[in-house]
Structure formats: structure tokens, C-alpha cells
Coordinates of C-alpha atoms in Angstrom, one line a residue:
X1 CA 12.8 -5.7 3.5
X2 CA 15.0 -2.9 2.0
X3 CA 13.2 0.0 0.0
X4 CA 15.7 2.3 -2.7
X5 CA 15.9 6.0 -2.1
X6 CA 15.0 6.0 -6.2
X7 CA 11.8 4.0 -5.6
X8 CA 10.5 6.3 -2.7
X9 CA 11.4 9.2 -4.7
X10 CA 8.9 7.6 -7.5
X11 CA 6.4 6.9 -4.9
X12 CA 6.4 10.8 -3.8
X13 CA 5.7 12.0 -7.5
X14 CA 3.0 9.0 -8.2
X15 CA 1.2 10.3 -5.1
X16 CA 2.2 13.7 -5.2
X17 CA -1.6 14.5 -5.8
X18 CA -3.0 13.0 -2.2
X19 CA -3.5 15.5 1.0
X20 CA -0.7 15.5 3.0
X21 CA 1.0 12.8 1.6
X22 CA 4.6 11.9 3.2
X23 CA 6.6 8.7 3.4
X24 CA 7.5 7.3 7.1
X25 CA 10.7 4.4 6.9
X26 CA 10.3 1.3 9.3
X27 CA 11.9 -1.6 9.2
X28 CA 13.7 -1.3 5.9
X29 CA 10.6 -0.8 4.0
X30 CA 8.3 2.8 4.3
X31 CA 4.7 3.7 4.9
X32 CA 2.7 5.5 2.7
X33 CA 0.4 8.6 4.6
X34 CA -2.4 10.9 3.3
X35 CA -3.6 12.9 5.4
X36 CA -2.4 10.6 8.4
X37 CA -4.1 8.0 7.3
X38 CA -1.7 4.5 6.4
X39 CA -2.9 3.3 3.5
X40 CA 0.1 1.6 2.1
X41 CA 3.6 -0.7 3.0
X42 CA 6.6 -0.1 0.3
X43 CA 9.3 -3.0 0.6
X44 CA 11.5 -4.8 -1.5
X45 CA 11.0 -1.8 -4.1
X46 CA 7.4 -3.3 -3.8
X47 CA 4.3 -1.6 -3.2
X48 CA 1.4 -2.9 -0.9
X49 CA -1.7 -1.7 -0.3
X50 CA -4.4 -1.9 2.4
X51 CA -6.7 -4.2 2.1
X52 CA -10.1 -5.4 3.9
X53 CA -12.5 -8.0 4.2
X54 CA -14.8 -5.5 1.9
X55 CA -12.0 -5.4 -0.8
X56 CA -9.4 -8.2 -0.5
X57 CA -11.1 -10.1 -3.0
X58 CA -10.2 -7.6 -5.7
X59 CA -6.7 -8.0 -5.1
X60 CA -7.0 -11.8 -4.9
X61 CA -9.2 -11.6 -8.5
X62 CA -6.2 -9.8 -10.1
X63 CA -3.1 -12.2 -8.9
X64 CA -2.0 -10.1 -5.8
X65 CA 0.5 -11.0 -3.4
X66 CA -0.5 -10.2 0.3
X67 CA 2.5 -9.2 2.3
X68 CA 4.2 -11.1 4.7
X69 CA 7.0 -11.2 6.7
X70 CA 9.5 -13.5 8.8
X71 CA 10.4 -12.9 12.4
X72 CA 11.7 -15.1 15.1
X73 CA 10.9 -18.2 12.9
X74 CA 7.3 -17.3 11.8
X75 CA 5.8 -16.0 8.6
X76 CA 3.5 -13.2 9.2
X77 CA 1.0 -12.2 7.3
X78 CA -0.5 -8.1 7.3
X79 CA -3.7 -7.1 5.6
X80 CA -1.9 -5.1 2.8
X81 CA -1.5 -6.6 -1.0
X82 CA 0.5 -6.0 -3.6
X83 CA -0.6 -3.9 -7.1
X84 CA -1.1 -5.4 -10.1
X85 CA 1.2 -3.9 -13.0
X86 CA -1.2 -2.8 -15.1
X87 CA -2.5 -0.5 -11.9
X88 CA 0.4 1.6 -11.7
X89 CA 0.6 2.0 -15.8
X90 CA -3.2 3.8 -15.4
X91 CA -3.3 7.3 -13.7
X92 CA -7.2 6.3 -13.4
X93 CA -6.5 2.7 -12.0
X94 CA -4.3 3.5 -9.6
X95 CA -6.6 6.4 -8.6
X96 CA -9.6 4.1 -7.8
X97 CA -7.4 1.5 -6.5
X98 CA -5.3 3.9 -4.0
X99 CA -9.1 5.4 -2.9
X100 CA -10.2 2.0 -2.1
X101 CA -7.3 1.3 0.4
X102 CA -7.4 4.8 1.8
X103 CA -11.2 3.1 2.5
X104 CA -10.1 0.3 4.0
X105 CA -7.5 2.5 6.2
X106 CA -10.3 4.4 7.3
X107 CA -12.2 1.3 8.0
X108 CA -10.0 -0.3 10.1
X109 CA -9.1 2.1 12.5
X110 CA -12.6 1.8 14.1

């Protein structure tokens, strides 16, 4: 669960137009932040995004992978998921799609 310097530094300019975004390392991988608000998991020079019960289908539609993780033995799976290529290829997609799990962010902290 490693994360380059070079791929965070291409997160921070692919997100550079989100309030307050700032990148947060754990564990080898990051966390992405708007605003406060966690909306996404960077590992493996992979990015995941939240996801809910109200939009995990979309990333199940388009071939995600949800992330998981081993520890003492045991696979653990977390609510995020990863992008589809074509996503990050579409200012517009990847617009919507980093709205919808800034949603789900929201959502899940009630």
C-alpha cells in the first residue's frame, strides 16, 4: 500500500480546482480532503473513491474495483472504489464523478 511522490503530485493538479483540497499520508497510501471532507483513498498509485449504498452501483456498472486491504490475516474491505480509466481522461467525468463521492462523504458522516 505505497503511493509515489509523482502520483500525489498529479493528484494535487487534477484536484487543484476543489475548496481546500490537501493530501493527508496513512498507511503508505494518502487521503484525498476538500474542504475537510474525505472523499477519496490513493494507494498502490491507485485512486479510490467513496462510495455509498446510493452510488456503489455506478462503480460496479463500470468494472470498479472496491478497495480492500490485508491485516492480521483478514481481507478488509472499505466503501471506497476504484475510477474507471476513461473518468480520469474527462475533465467533465471526473467532475461528476468526484461530486458524487464528495456526496457520499457527506452522507456518511451522519
Amino acid at each position: 500500500m505505497a503511493v509515489s511522490d509523482a502520483y500525489l503530485e498529479y493528484l494535487k493538479d487534477l484536484f487543484d480546482w476543489l475548496p481546500s483540497f490537501r493530501v493527508k499520508r496513512m498507511f503508505g497510501g494518502a487521503g484525498l480532503y476538500s474542504d475537510d471532507v474525505f472523499f477519496a483513498i490513493a494507494t498502490d498509485n491507485t485512486l479510490y473513491f467513496k462510495a455509498d449504498k446510493q452510488n456503489e452501483a455506478d462503480y460496479r456498472d463500470a468494472g470498479a474495483a472496491q478497495f480492500s486491504y490485508t491485516a492480521k490475516g483478514r481481507v478488509s474491505r472499505m466503501n471506497f472504489w476504484s475510477l474507471p480509466t476513461e473518468v480520469l481522461e474527462s475533465s467533465e467525468s471526473l467532475t461528476q464523478w468526484t461530486h458524487r463521492a464528495l456526496e457520499a462523504a457527506l452522507r456518511s458522516r451522519k
